[in-house]
CSV table of C-alpha atoms in Angstrom, one decimal:
chain,number,residue,atom,x,y,z
A,1,PRO,CA,99.6,310.2,-53.9
A,2,LEU,CA,102.2,312.0,-52.3
A,3,PRO,CA,101.8,315.2,-50.2
A,4,GLU,CA,102.6,318.4,-51.8
A,5,PRO,CA,106.2,319.5,-51.8
A,6,GLN,CA,105.4,322.6,-49.8
A,7,GLN,CA,103.1,320.8,-46.9
A,8,VAL,CA,106.5,318.4,-46.5
A,9,GLY,CA,108.0,321.4,-46.2
A,10,ASP,CA,105.8,323.5,-43.7
A,11,ARG,CA,105.0,320.1,-41.3
A,12,VAL,CA,109.1,319.6,-41.2
A,13,ASP,CA,109.0,323.1,-40.1
A,14,LEU,CA,106.3,322.6,-37.5
A,15,GLY,CA,108.2,319.5,-36.4
A,16,ARG,CA,110.9,321.9,-35.6
A,17,ALA,CA,109.2,324.9,-34.2
A,18,GLU,CA,107.1,322.4,-31.7
A,19,ARG,CA,110.6,321.2,-30.7
A,20,GLU,CA,112.4,324.7,-29.9
A,21,GLU,CA,108.9,326.0,-28.8
A,22,GLU,CA,109.1,323.2,-25.7
A,23,GLY,CA,112.5,323.5,-25.0
A,24,ARG,CA,114.0,320.0,-27.1
A,25,VAL,CA,117.1,320.5,-29.2
A,26,ALA,CA,118.4,318.8,-32.0
A,27,PRO,CA,121.3,320.4,-34.7
A,28,HIS,CA,119.5,320.3,-37.8
A,29,VAL,CA,121.5,318.4,-40.3
A,30,GLY,CA,122.5,319.0,-44.2
A,31,ALA,CA,122.9,322.5,-44.4
A,32,PRO,CA,125.2,323.4,-47.2
A,33,ALA,CA,128.7,324.9,-45.2
A,34,GLU,CA,128.5,328.3,-47.0
A,35,PRO,CA,127.9,331.3,-45.2
A,36,GLY,CA,124.0,332.3,-46.6
A,37,ALA,CA,123.1,329.0,-45.2
A,38,VAL,CA,121.9,329.8,-42.0
A,39,THR,CA,120.3,333.0,-43.1
A,40,ARG,CA,118.4,331.2,-46.0
A,41,LEU,CA,116.8,328.9,-43.5
A,42,ALA,CA,116.3,331.4,-40.7
A,43,ARG,CA,114.1,332.9,-43.3
A,44,ARG,CA,112.0,330.2,-43.6
A,45,ILE,CA,110.5,330.5,-40.2
A,46,GLY,CA,110.5,334.7,-40.2
A,47,PRO,CA,112.5,337.5,-41.0
A,48,VAL,CA,116.3,337.7,-39.9
A,49,GLN,CA,116.7,340.3,-36.8
A,50,PRO,CA,119.2,342.4,-37.4
A,51,GLN,CA,121.4,343.4,-33.9
A,52,ILE,CA,124.6,345.0,-33.6
A,53,TYR,CA,126.9,342.6,-35.0
A,54,GLY,CA,124.6,343.2,-38.4
A,55,GLU,CA,122.5,340.6,-39.6
A,56,ALA,CA,124.6,337.5,-39.5
A,57,TRP,CA,127.9,337.2,-37.3
A,58,ASP,CA,130.6,334.7,-37.8
A,59,VAL,CA,132.0,333.4,-34.5
A,60,VAL,CA,136.1,332.4,-35.4
A,61,THR,CA,138.5,333.3,-33.2
A,62,SER,CA,140.4,336.5,-33.8
A,63,GLU,CA,144.0,338.1,-32.5
A,64,ARG,CA,142.1,341.2,-32.0
A,65,ALA,CA,138.1,340.0,-30.7
A,66,ILE,CA,135.9,342.0,-29.8
A,67,ASN,CA,134.0,339.7,-27.8
A,68,LEU,CA,134.8,336.7,-25.7
A,69,ALA,CA,132.9,334.9,-28.0
A,70,TYR,CA,135.9,335.3,-30.8
A,71,THR,CA,138.3,333.3,-28.6
A,72,GLY,CA,138.9,329.7,-27.3
A,73,GLU,CA,138.1,330.9,-23.9
A,74,PRO,CA,134.9,329.1,-22.8
A,75,LEU,CA,131.7,330.9,-22.2
A,76,GLY,CA,129.5,330.3,-19.6
A,77,PRO,CA,125.7,329.4,-20.0
A,78,HIS,CA,123.9,332.2,-21.1
A,79,MET,CA,121.1,334.2,-23.1
A,80,ASP,CA,122.0,336.8,-25.7
A,81,LEU,CA,121.4,340.1,-26.1
A,82,CYS,CA,119.6,341.3,-22.5
A,83,TYR,CA,120.7,344.8,-23.1
A,84,TYR,CA,118.1,344.7,-25.9
A,85,GLU,CA,114.5,345.7,-24.8
A,86,SER,CA,113.5,343.2,-27.1
A,87,PRO,CA,116.2,340.4,-27.3
A,88,PRO,CA,116.2,338.3,-30.0
A,89,GLY,CA,113.5,334.7,-30.1
A,90,LEU,CA,115.6,331.6,-31.8
A,91,GLN,CA,118.9,331.7,-32.6
A,92,LEU,CA,120.6,329.2,-34.9
A,93,LEU,CA,124.2,328.9,-35.2
A,94,HIS,CA,125.8,327.1,-38.1
A,95,CYS,CA,129.0,325.0,-38.3
A,96,LEU,CA,131.0,326.3,-41.6
A,97,ARG,CA,134.2,324.4,-40.3
A,98,PHE,CA,135.2,322.3,-37.1
A,99,ASP,CA,138.4,320.9,-37.4
A,100,GLU,CA,139.2,317.5,-35.9
A,101,SER,CA,142.6,319.0,-34.4
A,102,ILE,CA,140.8,321.0,-32.7
A,103,ALA,CA,140.4,320.1,-29.0
A,104,GLY,CA,137.1,320.7,-26.9
A,105,GLY,CA,134.7,324.1,-28.2
A,106,GLU,CA,131.7,321.8,-27.5
A,107,SER,CA,128.6,323.6,-27.3
A,108,THR,CA,126.4,323.8,-24.4
A,109,LEU,CA,122.3,323.8,-23.6
A,110,ILE,CA,120.9,324.4,-20.5
A,111,ASP,CA,116.9,324.5,-20.2
A,112,ALA,CA,116.8,327.8,-17.9
A,113,PHE,CA,112.8,327.2,-18.1
A,114,ALA,CA,113.8,323.9,-15.9
A,115,VAL,CA,115.7,325.5,-13.7
A,116,ALA,CA,113.6,328.0,-12.7
A,117,ARG,CA,110.2,326.6,-12.0
A,118,ALA,CA,113.1,324.0,-9.8
A,119,LEU,CA,113.4,327.3,-8.5
A,120,ARG,CA,110.2,328.3,-7.9
A,121,ARG,CA,109.5,324.6,-6.0
A,122,SER,CA,112.1,324.8,-3.5
A,123,GLN,CA,113.0,328.7,-2.7
A,124,PRO,CA,109.7,330.1,-3.8
A,125,ARG,CA,111.2,333.4,-1.7
A,126,ALA,CA,114.5,333.5,-4.3
A,127,PHE,CA,112.0,333.2,-7.4
A,128,ALA,CA,109.4,335.4,-6.0
A,129,ASP,CA,112.7,338.0,-5.8
A,130,LEU,CA,114.0,337.5,-9.2
A,131,ALA,CA,110.9,338.2,-10.9
A,132,ARG,CA,110.0,341.3,-9.0
A,133,ILE,CA,113.7,343.2,-8.6
A,134,PRO,CA,114.7,344.2,-11.5
A,135,ALA,CA,118.2,343.4,-13.1
A,136,THR,CA,120.6,345.7,-15.2
A,137,PHE,CA,121.5,344.8,-18.3
A,138,LEU,CA,125.0,346.9,-19.7
A,139,LYS,CA,126.6,346.4,-23.2
A,140,ASP,CA,129.3,349.4,-23.6
A,141,HIS,CA,132.0,348.9,-26.5
A,142,SER,CA,132.9,352.0,-27.4
A,143,ASP,CA,136.5,350.7,-29.4
A,144,ARG,CA,134.9,349.3,-32.2
A,145,GLU,CA,133.8,350.2,-35.7
A,146,GLU,CA,130.3,350.9,-34.7
A,147,PRO,CA,130.3,352.2,-30.7
A,148,VAL,CA,127.7,350.7,-29.0
A,149,LEU,CA,125.8,352.0,-25.6
A,150,MET,CA,122.9,350.3,-24.3
A,151,SER,CA,121.1,349.4,-21.1
A,152,TYR,CA,117.9,347.7,-20.0
A,153,GLN,CA,116.4,346.7,-17.1
A,154,ARG,CA,114.3,344.0,-16.2
A,155,PRO,CA,114.0,340.9,-13.6
A,156,HIS,CA,115.7,337.7,-14.7
A,157,ILE,CA,112.5,335.5,-14.1
A,158,SER,CA,109.1,337.6,-16.3
A,159,LEU,CA,106.0,336.2,-15.7
A,160,GLY,CA,102.6,336.3,-17.5
A,161,PRO,CA,99.5,337.7,-16.5
A,162,GLY,CA,98.1,334.5,-14.9
A,163,GLY,CA,102.0,334.1,-12.8
A,164,GLU,CA,103.4,331.9,-15.2
A,165,LEU,CA,107.5,331.5,-16.6
A,166,VAL,CA,107.7,333.6,-19.9
A,167,GLY,CA,111.3,334.3,-19.4
A,168,VAL,CA,114.6,333.2,-18.2
A,169,PHE,CA,116.7,336.6,-18.5
A,170,TRP,CA,120.4,335.6,-17.7
A,171,SER,CA,123.9,336.7,-19.0
A,172,PRO,CA,126.5,337.6,-16.1
A,173,PRO,CA,128.7,339.1,-19.0
A,174,PHE,CA,126.7,342.1,-19.3
A,175,GLU,CA,125.1,342.8,-15.9
A,176,GLY,CA,125.4,346.2,-15.4
A,177,PRO,CA,125.6,348.1,-11.6
A,178,LEU,CA,122.6,347.1,-10.1
A,179,ARG,CA,119.7,350.4,-9.6
A,180,ALA,CA,117.6,348.7,-6.7
A,181,PRO,CA,116.3,350.4,-3.7
A,182,ARG,CA,118.9,350.1,-0.7
A,183,GLU,CA,116.2,347.5,1.0
A,184,GLU,CA,116.0,345.4,-2.0
A,185,ILE,CA,120.0,344.8,-2.1
A,186,GLY,CA,120.5,341.7,0.2
A,187,ALA,CA,117.2,340.1,-1.2
A,188,TYR,CA,118.5,340.3,-4.6
A,189,TYR,CA,121.9,338.9,-4.6
A,190,ALA,CA,121.0,336.3,-2.3
A,191,ALA,CA,117.9,335.4,-4.9
A,192,TYR,CA,120.7,335.4,-7.6
A,193,ALA,CA,123.2,333.3,-6.0
A,194,ALA,CA,120.2,331.3,-4.9
A,195,LEU,CA,119.4,330.9,-9.5
A,196,HIS,CA,123.6,331.1,-10.3
A,197,GLY,CA,123.9,328.3,-8.2
A,198,ALA,CA,120.6,326.6,-9.7
A,199,ILE,CA,122.2,326.8,-13.4
A,200,GLU,CA,125.7,325.5,-12.5
A,201,ARG,CA,124.3,322.5,-10.9
A,202,ALA,CA,121.5,321.9,-13.9
A,203,PRO,CA,121.4,319.3,-16.3
A,204,CYS,CA,123.5,320.6,-19.2
A,205,THR,CA,123.1,319.2,-23.0
A,206,ARG,CA,126.9,318.9,-24.9
A,207,HIS,CA,127.4,318.6,-28.9
A,208,ARG,CA,130.4,319.3,-30.8
A,209,LEU,CA,128.8,320.7,-33.7
A,210,GLN,CA,129.8,319.2,-37.4
A,211,PRO,CA,130.7,321.4,-40.5
A,212,GLY,CA,127.2,321.2,-42.4
A,213,GLU,CA,124.9,321.0,-38.7
A,214,VAL,CA,122.6,324.3,-37.5
A,215,LEU,CA,121.7,324.6,-33.4
A,216,VAL,CA,117.5,326.1,-33.5
A,217,PHE,CA,117.4,327.4,-30.1
A,218,ASN,CA,114.7,329.9,-28.0
A,219,ASN,CA,117.2,332.2,-27.0
A,220,ARG,CA,114.5,333.6,-24.8
A,221,ARG,CA,114.5,329.8,-23.1
A,222,MET,CA,117.8,328.0,-23.6
A,223,LEU,CA,120.8,329.4,-22.2
A,224,HIS,CA,123.9,328.7,-24.5
A,225,GLY,CA,127.9,327.9,-23.8
A,226,ARG,CA,130.6,326.6,-25.1
A,227,ASP,CA,133.3,324.6,-24.0
A,228,GLY,CA,137.3,326.1,-24.2
A,229,PHE,CA,138.9,325.0,-26.6
A,230,ALA,CA,142.6,324.8,-28.3
A,231,GLY,CA,144.8,323.3,-30.9
A,232,GLU,CA,146.3,323.9,-34.8
A,233,GLY,CA,143.0,324.6,-36.8
A,234,VAL,CA,140.1,326.3,-36.7
A,235,ARG,CA,136.4,326.7,-35.6
A,236,HIS,CA,133.9,328.5,-37.2
A,237,LEU,CA,130.3,329.1,-36.6
A,238,ARG,CA,128.2,331.3,-38.5
A,239,GLY,CA,125.1,333.0,-36.5
A,240,CYS,CA,121.7,334.7,-37.2
A,241,TYR,CA,118.5,335.4,-34.9
A,242,VAL,CA,114.3,335.4,-35.6
A,243,ASN,CA,112.5,337.7,-33.8
A,244,ILE,CA,110.5,336.0,-30.6
A,245,ASP,CA,106.6,337.1,-32.5
A,246,GLU,CA,108.0,336.1,-35.7
A,247,PHE,CA,109.1,333.1,-34.5
A,248,ALA,CA,104.9,332.5,-32.2
A,249,ASN,CA,103.4,333.7,-36.2
A,250,ARG,CA,104.9,330.8,-38.1
A,251,PHE,CA,104.2,328.2,-35.3
A,252,ASN,CA,100.2,329.2,-34.5
A,253,LEU,CA,99.5,329.3,-38.6
A,254,LEU,CA,102.0,326.1,-39.1
A,255,ARG,CA,99.6,324.9,-35.6
A,256,ARG,CA,96.6,325.6,-37.1
A,257,LYS,CA,97.0,324.7,-40.5
A,258,TYR,CA,98.0,320.8,-39.3
A,259,VAL,CA,96.9,320.4,-35.9
A,260,PRO,CA,93.6,318.9,-36.0
A,261,GLY,CA,91.7,321.4,-33.9
A,262,ALA,CA,94.2,324.0,-33.2
A,263,GLY,CA,92.3,327.1,-32.9
A,264,GLY,CA,93.9,330.3,-32.2
A,265,ALA,CA,97.3,331.7,-30.9
């Protein structure tokens, strides 16, 4: 007998969740090229996480851009919303339109966990300093309809109770003044330079999104960016976030239901 439709949907969602948990990325295809599709997909995982740009936002060029993302300039590898106490877990980017006349604009992804683990092996002192000395992440933008002034301090590398890697926080455009003891400043910037160089040399996945494709990735693990683009035409992505705890909850429940021997979280 054929499985129930809900079981099919659950198993598809589990496969996606496993890829996103492990840092493997492949665009989901077949989403309708309409604005509400990305939040409908997100809600299959968990509630959409609102933030300063609303529940969902549009990445499209604007003459009065309030963010570099709304221009054709390149975006270096980064994590979104590092200045939040709890940055988003999953990010979804849905391509609504990408005209053939546009040159460039490929989306980029780097596995920051792979970079950090390699740094831990090759430069353990730098890794330890980045896991210990807090950076300052800052969003200060008063000249917008809803002004924003947010700041949060955390190390670039977050470790769990057993020393395991659980997060990498990297967003150079939104770094504020370092607030560390004077004797730590040299160690911080030396370690920062080591991590920056490792990210610049890391393997990078590039993909030109097509209308109907949705890129879903773990914002706590994957650094994303974009090649610069130019030309007559439109490149329009729509995005949203899912909280990391809601994602983990969905993943754990599906794994318990469909993976033999899988127990708790």
